[in-house]
Each structure stands twice: as C-alpha cells, then as structure tokens.
JSON list of C-alpha atoms in Angstrom, two decimals:
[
{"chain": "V", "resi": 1, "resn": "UNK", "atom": "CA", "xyz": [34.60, 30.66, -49.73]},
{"chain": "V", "resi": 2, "resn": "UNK", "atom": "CA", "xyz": [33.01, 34.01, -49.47]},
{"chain": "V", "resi": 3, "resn": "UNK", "atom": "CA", "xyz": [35.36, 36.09, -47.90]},
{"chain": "V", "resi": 4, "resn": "UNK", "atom": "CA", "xyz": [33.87, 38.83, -46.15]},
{"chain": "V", "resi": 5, "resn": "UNK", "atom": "CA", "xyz": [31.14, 35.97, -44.73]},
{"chain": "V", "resi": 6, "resn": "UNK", "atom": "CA", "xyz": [34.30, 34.39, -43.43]},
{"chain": "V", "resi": 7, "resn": "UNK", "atom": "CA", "xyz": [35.71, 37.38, -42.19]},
{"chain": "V", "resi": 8, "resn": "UNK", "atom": "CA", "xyz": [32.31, 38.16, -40.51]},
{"chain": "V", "resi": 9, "resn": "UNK", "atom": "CA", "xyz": [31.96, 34.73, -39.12]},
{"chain": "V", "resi": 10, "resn": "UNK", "atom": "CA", "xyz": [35.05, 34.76, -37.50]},
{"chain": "V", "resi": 11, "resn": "UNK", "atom": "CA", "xyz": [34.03, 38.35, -35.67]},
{"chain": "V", "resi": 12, "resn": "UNK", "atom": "CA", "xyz": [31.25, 37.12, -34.55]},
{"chain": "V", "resi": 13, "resn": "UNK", "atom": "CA", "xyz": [32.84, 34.33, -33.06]},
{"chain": "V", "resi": 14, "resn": "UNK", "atom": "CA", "xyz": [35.73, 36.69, -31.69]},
{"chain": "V", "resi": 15, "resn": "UNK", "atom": "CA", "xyz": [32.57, 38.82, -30.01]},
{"chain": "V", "resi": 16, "resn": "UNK", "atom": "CA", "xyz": [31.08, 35.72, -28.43]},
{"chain": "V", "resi": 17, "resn": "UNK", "atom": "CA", "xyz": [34.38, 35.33, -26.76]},
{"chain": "V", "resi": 18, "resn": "UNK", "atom": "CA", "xyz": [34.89, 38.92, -25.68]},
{"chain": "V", "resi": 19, "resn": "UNK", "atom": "CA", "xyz": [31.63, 38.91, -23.76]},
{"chain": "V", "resi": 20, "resn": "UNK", "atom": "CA", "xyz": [32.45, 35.36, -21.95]},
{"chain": "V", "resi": 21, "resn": "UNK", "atom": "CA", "xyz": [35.52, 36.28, -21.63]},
{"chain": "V", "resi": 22, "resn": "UNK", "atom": "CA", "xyz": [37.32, 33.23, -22.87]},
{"chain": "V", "resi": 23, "resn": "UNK", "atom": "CA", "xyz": [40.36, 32.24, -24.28]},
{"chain": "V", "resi": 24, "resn": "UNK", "atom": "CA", "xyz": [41.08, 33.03, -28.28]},
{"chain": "V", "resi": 25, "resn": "UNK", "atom": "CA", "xyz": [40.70, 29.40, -29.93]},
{"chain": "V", "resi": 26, "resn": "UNK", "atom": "CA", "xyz": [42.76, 29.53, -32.74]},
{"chain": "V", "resi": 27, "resn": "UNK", "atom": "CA", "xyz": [41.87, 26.52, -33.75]},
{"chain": "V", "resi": 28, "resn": "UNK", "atom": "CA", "xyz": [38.10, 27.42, -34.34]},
{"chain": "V", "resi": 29, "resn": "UNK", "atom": "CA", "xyz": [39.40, 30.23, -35.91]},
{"chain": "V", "resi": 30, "resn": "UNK", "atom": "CA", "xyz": [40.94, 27.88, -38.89]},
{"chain": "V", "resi": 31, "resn": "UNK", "atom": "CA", "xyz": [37.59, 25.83, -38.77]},
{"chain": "V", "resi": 32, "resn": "UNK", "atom": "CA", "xyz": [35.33, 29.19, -39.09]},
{"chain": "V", "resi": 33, "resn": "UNK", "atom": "CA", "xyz": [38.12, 30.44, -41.85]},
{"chain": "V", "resi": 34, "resn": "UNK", "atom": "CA", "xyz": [38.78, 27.66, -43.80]},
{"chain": "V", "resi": 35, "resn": "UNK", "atom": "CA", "xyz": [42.64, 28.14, -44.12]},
{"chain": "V", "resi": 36, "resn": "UNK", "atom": "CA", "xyz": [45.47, 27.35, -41.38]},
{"chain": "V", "resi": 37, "resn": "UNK", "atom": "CA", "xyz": [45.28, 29.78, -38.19]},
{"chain": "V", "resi": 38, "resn": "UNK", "atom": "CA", "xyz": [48.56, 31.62, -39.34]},
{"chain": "V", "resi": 39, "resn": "UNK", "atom": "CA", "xyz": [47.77, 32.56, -42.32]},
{"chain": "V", "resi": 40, "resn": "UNK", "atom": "CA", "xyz": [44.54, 33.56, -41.83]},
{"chain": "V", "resi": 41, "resn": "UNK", "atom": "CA", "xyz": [46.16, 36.11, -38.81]},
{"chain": "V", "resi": 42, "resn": "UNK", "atom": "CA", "xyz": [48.73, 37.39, -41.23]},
{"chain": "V", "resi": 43, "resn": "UNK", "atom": "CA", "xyz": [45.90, 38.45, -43.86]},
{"chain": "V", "resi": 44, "resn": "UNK", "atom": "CA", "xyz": [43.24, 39.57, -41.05]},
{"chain": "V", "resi": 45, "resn": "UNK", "atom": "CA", "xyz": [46.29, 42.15, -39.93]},
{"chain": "V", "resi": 46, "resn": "UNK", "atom": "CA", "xyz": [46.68, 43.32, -43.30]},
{"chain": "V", "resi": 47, "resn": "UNK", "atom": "CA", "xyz": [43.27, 44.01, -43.95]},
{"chain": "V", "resi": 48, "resn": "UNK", "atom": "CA", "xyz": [42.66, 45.73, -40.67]},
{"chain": "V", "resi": 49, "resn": "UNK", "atom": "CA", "xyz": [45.45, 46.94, -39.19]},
{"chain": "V", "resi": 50, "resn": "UNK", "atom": "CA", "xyz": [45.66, 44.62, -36.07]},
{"chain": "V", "resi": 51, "resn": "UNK", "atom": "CA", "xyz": [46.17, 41.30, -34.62]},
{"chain": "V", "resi": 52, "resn": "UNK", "atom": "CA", "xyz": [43.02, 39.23, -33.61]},
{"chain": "V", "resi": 53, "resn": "UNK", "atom": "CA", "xyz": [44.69, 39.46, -29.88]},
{"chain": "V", "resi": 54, "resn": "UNK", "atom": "CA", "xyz": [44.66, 43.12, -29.64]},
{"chain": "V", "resi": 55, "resn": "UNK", "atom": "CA", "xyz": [41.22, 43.38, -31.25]},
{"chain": "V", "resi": 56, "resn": "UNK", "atom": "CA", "xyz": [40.01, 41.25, -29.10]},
{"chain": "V", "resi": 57, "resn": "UNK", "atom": "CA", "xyz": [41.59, 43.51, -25.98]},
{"chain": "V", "resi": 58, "resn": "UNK", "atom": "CA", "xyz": [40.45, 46.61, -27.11]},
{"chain": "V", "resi": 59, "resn": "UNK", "atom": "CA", "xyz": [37.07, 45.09, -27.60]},
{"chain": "V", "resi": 60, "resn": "UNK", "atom": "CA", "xyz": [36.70, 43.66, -24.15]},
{"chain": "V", "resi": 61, "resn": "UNK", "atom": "CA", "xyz": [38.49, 46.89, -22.75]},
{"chain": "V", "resi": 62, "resn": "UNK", "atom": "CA", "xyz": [35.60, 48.86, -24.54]},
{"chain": "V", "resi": 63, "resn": "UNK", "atom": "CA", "xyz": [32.94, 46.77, -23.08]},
{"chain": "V", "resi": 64, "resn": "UNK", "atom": "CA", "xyz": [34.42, 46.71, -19.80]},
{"chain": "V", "resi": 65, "resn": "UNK", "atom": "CA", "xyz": [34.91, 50.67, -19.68]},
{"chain": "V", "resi": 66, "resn": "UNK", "atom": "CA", "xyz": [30.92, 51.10, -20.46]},
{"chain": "V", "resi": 67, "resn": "UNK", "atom": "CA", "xyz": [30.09, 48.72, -17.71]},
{"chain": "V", "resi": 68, "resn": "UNK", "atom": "CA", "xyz": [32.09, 50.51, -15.36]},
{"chain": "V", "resi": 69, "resn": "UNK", "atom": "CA", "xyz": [30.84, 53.53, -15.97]},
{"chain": "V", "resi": 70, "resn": "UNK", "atom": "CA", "xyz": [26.68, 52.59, -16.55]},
{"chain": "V", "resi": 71, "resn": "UNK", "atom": "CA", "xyz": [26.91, 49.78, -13.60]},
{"chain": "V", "resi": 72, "resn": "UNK", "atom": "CA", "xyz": [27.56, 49.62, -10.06]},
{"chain": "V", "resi": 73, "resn": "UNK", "atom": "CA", "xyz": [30.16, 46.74, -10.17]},
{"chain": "V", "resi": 74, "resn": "UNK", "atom": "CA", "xyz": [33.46, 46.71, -8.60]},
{"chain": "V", "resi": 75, "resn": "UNK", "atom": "CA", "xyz": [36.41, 47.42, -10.83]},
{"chain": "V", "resi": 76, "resn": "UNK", "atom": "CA", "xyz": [38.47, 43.80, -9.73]},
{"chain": "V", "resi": 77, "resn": "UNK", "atom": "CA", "xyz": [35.09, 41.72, -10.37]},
{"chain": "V", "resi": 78, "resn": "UNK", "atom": "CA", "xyz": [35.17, 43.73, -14.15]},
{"chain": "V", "resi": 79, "resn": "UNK", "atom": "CA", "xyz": [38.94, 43.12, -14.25]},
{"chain": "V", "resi": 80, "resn": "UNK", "atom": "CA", "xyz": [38.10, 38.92, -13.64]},
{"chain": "V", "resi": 81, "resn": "UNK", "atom": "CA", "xyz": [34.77, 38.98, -16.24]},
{"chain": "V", "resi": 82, "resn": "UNK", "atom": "CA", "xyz": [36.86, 40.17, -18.98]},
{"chain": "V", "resi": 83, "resn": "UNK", "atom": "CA", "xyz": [39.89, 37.42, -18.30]},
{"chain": "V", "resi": 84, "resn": "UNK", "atom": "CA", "xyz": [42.86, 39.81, -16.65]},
{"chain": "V", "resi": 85, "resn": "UNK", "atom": "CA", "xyz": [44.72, 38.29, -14.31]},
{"chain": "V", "resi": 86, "resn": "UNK", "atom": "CA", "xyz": [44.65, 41.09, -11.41]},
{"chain": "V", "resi": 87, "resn": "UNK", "atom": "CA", "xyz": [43.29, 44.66, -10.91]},
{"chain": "V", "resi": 88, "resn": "UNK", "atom": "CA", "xyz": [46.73, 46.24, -11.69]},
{"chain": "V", "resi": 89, "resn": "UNK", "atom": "CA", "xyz": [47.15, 44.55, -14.95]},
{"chain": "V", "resi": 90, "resn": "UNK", "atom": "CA", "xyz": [43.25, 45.83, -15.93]},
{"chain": "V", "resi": 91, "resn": "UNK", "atom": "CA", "xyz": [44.33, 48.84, -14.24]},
{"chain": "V", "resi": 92, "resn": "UNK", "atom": "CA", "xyz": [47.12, 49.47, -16.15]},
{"chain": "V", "resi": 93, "resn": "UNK", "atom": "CA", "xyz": [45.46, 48.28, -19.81]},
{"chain": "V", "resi": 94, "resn": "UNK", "atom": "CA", "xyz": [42.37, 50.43, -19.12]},
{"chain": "V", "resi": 95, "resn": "UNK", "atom": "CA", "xyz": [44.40, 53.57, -18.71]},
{"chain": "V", "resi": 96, "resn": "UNK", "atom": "CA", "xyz": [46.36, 52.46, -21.91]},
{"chain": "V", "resi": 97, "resn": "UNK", "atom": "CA", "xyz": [43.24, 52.15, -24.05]},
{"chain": "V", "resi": 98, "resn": "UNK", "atom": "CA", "xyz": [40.51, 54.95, -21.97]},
{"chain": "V", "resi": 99, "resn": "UNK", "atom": "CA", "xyz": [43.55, 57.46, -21.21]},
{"chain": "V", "resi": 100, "resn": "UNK", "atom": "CA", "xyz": [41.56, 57.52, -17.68]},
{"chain": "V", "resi": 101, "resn": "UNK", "atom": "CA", "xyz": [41.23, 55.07, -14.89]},
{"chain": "V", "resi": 102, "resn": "UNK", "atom": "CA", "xyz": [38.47, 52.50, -14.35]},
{"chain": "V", "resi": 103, "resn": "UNK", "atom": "CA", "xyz": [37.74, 54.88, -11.12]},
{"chain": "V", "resi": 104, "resn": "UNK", "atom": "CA", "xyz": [37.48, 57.82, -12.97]},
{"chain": "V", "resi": 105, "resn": "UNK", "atom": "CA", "xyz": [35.74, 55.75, -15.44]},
{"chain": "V", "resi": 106, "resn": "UNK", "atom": "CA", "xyz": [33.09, 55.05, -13.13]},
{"chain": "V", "resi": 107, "resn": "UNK", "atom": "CA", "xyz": [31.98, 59.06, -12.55]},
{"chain": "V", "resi": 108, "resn": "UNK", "atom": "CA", "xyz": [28.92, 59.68, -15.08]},
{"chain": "V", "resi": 109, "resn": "UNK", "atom": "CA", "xyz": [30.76, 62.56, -17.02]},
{"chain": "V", "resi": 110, "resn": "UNK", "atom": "CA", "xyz": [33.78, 60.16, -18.19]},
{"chain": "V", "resi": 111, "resn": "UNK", "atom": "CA", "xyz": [34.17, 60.28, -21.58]},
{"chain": "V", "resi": 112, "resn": "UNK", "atom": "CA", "xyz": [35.67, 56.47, -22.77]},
{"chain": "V", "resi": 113, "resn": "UNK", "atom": "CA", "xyz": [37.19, 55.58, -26.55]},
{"chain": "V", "resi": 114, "resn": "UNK", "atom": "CA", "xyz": [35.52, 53.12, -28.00]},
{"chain": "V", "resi": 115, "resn": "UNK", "atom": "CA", "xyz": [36.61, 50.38, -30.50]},
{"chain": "V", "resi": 116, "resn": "UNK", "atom": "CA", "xyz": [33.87, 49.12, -32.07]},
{"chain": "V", "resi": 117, "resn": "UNK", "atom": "CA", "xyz": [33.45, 45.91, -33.67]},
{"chain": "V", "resi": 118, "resn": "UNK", "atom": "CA", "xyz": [34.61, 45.07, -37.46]},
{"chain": "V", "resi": 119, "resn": "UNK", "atom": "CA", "xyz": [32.03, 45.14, -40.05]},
{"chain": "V", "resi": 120, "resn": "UNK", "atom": "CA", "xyz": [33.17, 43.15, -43.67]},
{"chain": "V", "resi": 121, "resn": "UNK", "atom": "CA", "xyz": [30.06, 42.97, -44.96]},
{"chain": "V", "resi": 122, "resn": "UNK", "atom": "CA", "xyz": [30.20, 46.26, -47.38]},
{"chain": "V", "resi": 123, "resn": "UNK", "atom": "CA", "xyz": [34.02, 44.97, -47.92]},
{"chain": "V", "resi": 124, "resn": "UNK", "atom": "CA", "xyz": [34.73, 43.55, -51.74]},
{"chain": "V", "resi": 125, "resn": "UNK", "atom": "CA", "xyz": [37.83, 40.97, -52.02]},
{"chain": "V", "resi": 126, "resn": "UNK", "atom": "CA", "xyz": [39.31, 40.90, -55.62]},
{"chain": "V", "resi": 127, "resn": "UNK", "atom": "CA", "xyz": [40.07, 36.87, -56.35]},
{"chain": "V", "resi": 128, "resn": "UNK", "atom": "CA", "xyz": [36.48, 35.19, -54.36]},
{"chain": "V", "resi": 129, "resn": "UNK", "atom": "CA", "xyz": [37.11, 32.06, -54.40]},
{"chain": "V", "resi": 130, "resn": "UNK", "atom": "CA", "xyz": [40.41, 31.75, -55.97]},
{"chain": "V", "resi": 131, "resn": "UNK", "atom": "CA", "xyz": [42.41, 34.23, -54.38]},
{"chain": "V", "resi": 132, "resn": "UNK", "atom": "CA", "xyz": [43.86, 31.63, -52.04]},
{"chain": "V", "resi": 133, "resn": "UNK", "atom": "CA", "xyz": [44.71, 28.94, -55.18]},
{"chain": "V", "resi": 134, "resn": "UNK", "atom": "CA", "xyz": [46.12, 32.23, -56.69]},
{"chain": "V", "resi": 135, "resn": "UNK", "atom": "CA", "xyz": [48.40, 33.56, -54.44]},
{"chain": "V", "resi": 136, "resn": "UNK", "atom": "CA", "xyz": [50.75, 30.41, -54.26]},
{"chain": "V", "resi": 137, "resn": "UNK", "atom": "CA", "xyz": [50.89, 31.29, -58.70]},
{"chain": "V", "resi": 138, "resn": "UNK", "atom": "CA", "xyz": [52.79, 34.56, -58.20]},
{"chain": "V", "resi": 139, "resn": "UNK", "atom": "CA", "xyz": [56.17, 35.15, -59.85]},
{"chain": "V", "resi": 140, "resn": "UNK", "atom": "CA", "xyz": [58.20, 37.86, -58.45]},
{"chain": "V", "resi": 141, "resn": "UNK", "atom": "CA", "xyz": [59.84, 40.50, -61.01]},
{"chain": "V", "resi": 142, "resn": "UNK", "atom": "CA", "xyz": [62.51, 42.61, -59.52]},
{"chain": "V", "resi": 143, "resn": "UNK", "atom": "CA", "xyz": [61.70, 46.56, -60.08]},
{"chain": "V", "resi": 144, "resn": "UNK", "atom": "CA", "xyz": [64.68, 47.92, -58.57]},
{"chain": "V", "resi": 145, "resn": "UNK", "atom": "CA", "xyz": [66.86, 46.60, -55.48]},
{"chain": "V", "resi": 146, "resn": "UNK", "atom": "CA", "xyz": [64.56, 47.93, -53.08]},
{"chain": "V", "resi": 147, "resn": "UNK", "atom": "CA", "xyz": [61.11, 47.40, -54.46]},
{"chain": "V", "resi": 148, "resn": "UNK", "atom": "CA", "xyz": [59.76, 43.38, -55.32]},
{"chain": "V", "resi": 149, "resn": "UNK", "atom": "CA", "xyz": [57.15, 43.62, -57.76]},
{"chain": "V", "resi": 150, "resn": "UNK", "atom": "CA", "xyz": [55.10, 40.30, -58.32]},
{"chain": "V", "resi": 151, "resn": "UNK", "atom": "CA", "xyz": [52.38, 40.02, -61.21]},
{"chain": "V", "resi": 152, "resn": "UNK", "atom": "CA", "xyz": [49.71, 37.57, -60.47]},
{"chain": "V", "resi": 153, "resn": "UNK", "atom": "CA", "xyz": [48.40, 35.05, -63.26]},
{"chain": "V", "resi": 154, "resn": "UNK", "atom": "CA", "xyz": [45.88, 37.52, -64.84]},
{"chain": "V", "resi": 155, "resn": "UNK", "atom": "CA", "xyz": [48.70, 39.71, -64.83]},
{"chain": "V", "resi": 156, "resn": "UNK", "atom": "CA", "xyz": [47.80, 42.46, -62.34]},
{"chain": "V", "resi": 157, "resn": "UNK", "atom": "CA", "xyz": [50.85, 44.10, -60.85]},
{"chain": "V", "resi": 158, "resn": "UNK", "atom": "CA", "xyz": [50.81, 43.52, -56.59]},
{"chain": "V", "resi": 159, "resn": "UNK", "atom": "CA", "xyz": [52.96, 45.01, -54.23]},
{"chain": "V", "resi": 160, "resn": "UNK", "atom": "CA", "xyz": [54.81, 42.84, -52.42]},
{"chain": "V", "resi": 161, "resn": "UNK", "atom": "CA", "xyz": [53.02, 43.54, -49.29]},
{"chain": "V", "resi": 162, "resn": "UNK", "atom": "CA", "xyz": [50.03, 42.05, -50.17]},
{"chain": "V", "resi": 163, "resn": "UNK", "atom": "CA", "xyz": [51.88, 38.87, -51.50]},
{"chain": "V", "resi": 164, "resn": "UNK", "atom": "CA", "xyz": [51.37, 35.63, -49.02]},
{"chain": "V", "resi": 165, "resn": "UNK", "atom": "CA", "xyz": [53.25, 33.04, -50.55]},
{"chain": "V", "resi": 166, "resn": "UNK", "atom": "CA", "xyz": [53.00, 29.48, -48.58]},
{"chain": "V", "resi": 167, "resn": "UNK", "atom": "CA", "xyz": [56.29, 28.66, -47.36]},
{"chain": "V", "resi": 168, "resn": "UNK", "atom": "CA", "xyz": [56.42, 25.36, -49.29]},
{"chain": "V", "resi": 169, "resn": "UNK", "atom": "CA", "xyz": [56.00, 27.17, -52.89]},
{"chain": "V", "resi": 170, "resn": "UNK", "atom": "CA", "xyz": [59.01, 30.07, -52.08]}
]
C-alpha cells in the first residue's frame, strides 16, 4: 500500500461526494484505504488535524460560499445541494465557517475563508508498506508516570501519540 496514493484516493473520493452532496460512505472509505474504517479515521485525524466529517463540511461550506457569492442561486436551494437539512442549519454553519452570512455572502465585495482540499502527494510516510504489520509489534517502556514511551522493532523511539495498537494485541 502506498500511503499517500491511499490517502489521495480517499480525497478524491471525499471531493466527489462534496460536490454531489452525498452521504460519507465509510464503507468505501475502508475499500479505497485498505484497513477497517476506524482506524483509518483515527490515523487520517492525526495526520491532518480533523475528522473526515468536518473536512468534508468545511469543504462543501467552501464550495457553497463561492457559489453564493459568483451565482445567482437562492441561499435554501444552496443549503439542499450541499445536504443540510434547512436554511437555518446552513445558515447557522455558514456563519460558523465564513464569519458572514450566506446574504452577505452573496454581495461581490465578501471576502469568504476557504478550506481547500488535502494534497498527500509531496507527503513521505516512514514504514510504506509495513507500517501497519509494524504498529501491532510495539512494546511500551515506561519513561516516567506521565509519559509512555514505546520503541518500535527497528528500535526508533515513538511517542505514544502516534502509537495505534489494534485492540486485540493490547
């Protein structure tokens, strides 16, 4: 598995959703990742900061705020395109994510925040193909009461936050 392909096929597949305005399949997810749907969330929020729900929000908020304010479409039909349930509930997001309304959003001179899509193709994982096989191999040293240490099997020290052990091998 090459992991930033992986990474980058599962963006595209999140930005195929974003402009139909589907439902995240989580399932096709796994299929485009390789790996179970959970795990594969809890290492996509590590490397980037956020869950594949909110990215997929902010994206679809950032698309809808540019077609508010470069079409003439009404802010409820926007609201429906991009899968909120009512105008408030877009309403409400939009000024969350724009700091504006989807009105004022509208008015040429607007100026929007935009979240633009993920790019892992310059991104190097350490491990390739192994680092899955590996990660289940850790043993955990104890540095102090507060701190857990693990060394990997080459014997490179990792913090435990980057440790994803599969319940079944804790």
């Amino acid at each position: 598995m090459n992991s930033s392909k992986t990474f980058d096929g599962v963006i595209m597949y999140l930005e195929k959703i974003i402009v139909d305005g589907c439902d995240i399949d989580y399932n096709e997810i796994s299929k485009i990742a390789m790996s179970p749907a959970s795990l594969f969330q809890r290492i996509f929020i590590f490397v980037t900061g956020i869950s594949i729900s909110d990215y997929v929000r902010k994206r679809r908020l950032t698309i809808a705020g540019h077609e508010l304010k470069n079409n003439d479409i009404s802010v409820l039909n926007i609201a429906i395109k991009y899968g909120f349930q009512s105008h408030s509930a877009f309403t409400r997001a939009f000024k969350e994510h724009h700091g504006i309304t989807p009105s004022q959003a509208k008015l040429g001179s607007a100026k929007l925040n935009d979240y633009l899509p993920i790019n892992f193709s310059e991104m190097r994982f350490i491990g390739g193909k192994r680092i899955m096989a590996e990660m289940k191999k850790i043993i955990y040293k104890e540095a102090d009461e507060r701190l857990m240490v693990g060394f990997d099997t080459s014997g490179f020290c990792v913090p435990s936050k980057l440790l994803i052990i599969h319940p079944r091998f804790r």
